[in-house]
mmCIF file of C-alpha atoms in Angstrom:
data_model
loop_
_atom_site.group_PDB
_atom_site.id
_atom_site.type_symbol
_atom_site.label_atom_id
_atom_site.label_comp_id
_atom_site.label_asym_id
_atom_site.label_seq_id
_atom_site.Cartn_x
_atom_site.Cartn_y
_atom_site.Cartn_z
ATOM 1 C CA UNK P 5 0.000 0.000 0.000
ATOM 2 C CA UNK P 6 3.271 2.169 0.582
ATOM 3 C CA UNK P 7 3.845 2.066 -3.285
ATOM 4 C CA UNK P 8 0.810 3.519 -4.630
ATOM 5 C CA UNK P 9 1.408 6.917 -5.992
ATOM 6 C CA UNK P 10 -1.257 9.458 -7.158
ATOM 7 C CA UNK P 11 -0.787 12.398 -9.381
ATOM 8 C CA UNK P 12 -3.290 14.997 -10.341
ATOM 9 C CA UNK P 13 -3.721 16.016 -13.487
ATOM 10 C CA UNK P 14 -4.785 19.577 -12.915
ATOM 11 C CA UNK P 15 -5.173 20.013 -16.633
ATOM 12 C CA UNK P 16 -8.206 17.889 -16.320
ATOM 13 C CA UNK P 17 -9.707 20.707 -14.101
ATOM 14 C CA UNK P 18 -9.875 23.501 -16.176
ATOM 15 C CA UNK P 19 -12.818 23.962 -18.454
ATOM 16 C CA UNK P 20 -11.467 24.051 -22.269
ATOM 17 C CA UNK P 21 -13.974 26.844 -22.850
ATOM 18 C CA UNK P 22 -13.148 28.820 -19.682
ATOM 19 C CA UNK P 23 -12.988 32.505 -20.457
ATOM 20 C CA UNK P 24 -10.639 34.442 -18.155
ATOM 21 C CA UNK P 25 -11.138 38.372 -17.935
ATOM 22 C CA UNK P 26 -8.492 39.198 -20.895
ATOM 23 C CA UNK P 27 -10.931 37.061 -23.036
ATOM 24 C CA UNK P 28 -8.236 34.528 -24.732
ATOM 25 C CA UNK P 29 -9.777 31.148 -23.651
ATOM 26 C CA UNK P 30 -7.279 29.249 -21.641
ATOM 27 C CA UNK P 31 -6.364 25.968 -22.902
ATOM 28 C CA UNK P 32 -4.586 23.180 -20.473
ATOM 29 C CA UNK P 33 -0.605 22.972 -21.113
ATOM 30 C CA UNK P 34 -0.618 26.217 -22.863
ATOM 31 C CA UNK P 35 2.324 28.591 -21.963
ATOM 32 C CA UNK P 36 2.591 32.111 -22.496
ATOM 33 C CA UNK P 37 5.329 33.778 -23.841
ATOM 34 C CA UNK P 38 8.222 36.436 -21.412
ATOM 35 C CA UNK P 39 8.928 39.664 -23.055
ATOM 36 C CA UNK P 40 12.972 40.172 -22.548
ATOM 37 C CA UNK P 41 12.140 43.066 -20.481
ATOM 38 C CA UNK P 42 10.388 41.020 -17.416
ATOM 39 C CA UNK P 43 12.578 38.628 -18.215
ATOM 40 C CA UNK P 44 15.849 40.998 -17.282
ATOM 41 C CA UNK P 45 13.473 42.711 -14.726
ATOM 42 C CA UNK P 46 13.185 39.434 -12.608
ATOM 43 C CA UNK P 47 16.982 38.304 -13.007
ATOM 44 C CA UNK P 48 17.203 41.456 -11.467
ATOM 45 C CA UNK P 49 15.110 41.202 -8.697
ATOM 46 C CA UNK P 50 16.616 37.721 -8.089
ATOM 47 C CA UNK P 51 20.063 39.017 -8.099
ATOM 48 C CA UNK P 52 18.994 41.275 -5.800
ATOM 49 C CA UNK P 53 17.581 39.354 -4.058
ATOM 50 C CA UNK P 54 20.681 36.329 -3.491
ATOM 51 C CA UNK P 55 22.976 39.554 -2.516
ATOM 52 C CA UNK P 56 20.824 40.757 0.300
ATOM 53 C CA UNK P 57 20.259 37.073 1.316
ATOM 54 C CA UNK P 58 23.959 36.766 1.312
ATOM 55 C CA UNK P 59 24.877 39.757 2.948
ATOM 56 C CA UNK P 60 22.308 41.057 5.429
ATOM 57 C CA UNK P 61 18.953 40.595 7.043
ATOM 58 C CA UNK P 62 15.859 38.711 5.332
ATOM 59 C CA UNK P 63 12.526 39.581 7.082
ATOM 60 C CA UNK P 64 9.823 36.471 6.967
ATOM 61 C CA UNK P 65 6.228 37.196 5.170
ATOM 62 C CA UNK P 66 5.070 37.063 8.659
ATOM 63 C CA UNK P 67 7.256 39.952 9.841
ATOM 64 C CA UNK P 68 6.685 41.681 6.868
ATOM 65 C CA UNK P 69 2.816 41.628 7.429
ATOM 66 C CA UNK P 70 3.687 42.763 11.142
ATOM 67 C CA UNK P 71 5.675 45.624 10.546
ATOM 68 C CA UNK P 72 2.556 46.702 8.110
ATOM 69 C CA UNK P 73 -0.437 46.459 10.232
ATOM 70 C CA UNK P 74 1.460 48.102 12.984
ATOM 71 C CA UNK P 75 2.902 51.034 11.589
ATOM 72 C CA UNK P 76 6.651 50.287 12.349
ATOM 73 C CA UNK P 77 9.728 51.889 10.779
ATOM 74 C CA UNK P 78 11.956 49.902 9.430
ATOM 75 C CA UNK P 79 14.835 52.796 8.054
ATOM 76 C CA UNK P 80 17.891 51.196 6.069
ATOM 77 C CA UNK P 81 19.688 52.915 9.622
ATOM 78 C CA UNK P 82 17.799 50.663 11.542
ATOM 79 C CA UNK P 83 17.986 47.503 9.224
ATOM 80 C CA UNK P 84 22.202 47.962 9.414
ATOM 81 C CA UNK P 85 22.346 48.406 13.360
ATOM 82 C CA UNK P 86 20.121 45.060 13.585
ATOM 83 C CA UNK P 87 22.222 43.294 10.987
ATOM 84 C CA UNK P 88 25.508 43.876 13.512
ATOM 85 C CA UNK P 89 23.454 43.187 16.341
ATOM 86 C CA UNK P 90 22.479 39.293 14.403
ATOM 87 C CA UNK P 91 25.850 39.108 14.012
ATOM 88 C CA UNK P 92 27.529 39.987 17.362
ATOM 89 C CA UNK P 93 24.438 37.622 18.556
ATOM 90 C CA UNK P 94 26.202 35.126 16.363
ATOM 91 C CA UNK P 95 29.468 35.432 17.328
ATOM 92 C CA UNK P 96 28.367 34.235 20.913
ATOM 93 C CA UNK P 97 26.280 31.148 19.595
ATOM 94 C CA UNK P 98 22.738 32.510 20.172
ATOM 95 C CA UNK P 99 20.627 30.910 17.805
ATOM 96 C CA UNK P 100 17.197 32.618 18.841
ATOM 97 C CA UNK P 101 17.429 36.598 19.221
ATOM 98 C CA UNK P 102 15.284 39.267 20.789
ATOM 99 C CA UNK P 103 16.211 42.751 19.121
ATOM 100 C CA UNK P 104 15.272 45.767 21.176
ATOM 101 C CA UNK P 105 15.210 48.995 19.336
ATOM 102 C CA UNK P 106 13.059 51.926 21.243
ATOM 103 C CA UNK P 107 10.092 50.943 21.663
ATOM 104 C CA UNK P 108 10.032 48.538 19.010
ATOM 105 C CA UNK P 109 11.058 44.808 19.566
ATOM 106 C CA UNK P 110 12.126 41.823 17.117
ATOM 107 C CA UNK P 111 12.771 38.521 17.319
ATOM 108 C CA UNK P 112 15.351 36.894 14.768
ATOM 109 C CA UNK P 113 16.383 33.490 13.632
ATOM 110 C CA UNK P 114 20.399 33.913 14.232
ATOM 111 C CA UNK P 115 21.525 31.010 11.844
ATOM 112 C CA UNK P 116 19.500 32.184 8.937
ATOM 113 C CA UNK P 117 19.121 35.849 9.479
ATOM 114 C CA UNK P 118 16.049 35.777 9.214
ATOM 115 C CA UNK P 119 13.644 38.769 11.265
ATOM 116 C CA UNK P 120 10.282 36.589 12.296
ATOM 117 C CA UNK P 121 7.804 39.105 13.996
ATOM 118 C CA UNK P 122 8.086 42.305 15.289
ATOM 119 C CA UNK P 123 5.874 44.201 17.854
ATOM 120 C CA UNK P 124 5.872 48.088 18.901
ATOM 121 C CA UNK P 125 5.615 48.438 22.940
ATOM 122 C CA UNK P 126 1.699 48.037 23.056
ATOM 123 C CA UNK P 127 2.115 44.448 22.034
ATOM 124 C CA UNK P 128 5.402 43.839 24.255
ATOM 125 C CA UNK P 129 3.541 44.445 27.289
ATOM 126 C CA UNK P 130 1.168 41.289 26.848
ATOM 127 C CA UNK P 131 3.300 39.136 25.024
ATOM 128 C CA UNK P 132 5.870 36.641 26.531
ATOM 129 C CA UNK P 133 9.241 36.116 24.476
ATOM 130 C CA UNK P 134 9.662 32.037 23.751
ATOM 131 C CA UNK P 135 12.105 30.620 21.543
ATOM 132 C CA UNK P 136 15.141 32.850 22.417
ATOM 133 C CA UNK P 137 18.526 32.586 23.663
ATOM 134 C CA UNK P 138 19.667 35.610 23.999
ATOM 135 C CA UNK P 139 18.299 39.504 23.601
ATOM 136 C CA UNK P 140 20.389 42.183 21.606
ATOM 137 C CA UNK P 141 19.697 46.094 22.831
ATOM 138 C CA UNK P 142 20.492 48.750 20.180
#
């Protein structure tokens, strides 16, 4: 029973005469064809994208969607002091870090460098910090 494999052939799913709202009917295995620009714009952004990766702090959807809804500023400033802080964090094995910064706090993933929440001071004061080693003031 182990062996058995399914597949799905999504293909089978879509309705041959489906109309989407450009009004080309879409047809199963059907690809579309990249202009060269969005082609160079998303080696671009992928470049981009492996250099920061490399080189600095990645902040998770989650965090992302945090820093939105409550209204925190993230300058470039800030984004290089927490980057030393990771690393200094780093350098002394912590693996789970708590960032404080004002009255803004984060907590960050030390081996990856990866920011995964923030909260501004109204949500420190309910909130209990798990999953940390160590805590990084800047």
């Amino acid at each position: 029973m182990n062996d058995i494999q399914f597949r799905r052939n999504y293909s089978a799913l879509i309705d041959p005469g489906y109309v989407g709202q450009t009004g080309q009917t879409a047809r199963a295995g059907t690809q579309t064809q990249k202009t060269g620009e969005n082609t160079a714009a998303f080696s671009e952004i992928l470049q981009n994208s492996i250099e920061d990766s490399e080189n600095g702090l990645k902040f998770s959807k989650h965090a992302l969607k945090r820093i939105g809804a409550r209204n925190i500023d993230v300058s470039p400033q800030l984004v290089a002091q927490m980057n030393s802080a990771v690393d200094k964090a780093g350098g002394k094995g912590v693996k789970g870090a708590l960032i404080l910064s004002g009255s803004t706090a984060f907590i960050v993933n030390v081996p990856s460098k990866t920011v995964i929440t923030a909260m501004d001071s109204g949500e420190m004061k309910e909130n209990i910090f798990t999953n940390i080693d160590g805590a990084v003031i800047i």
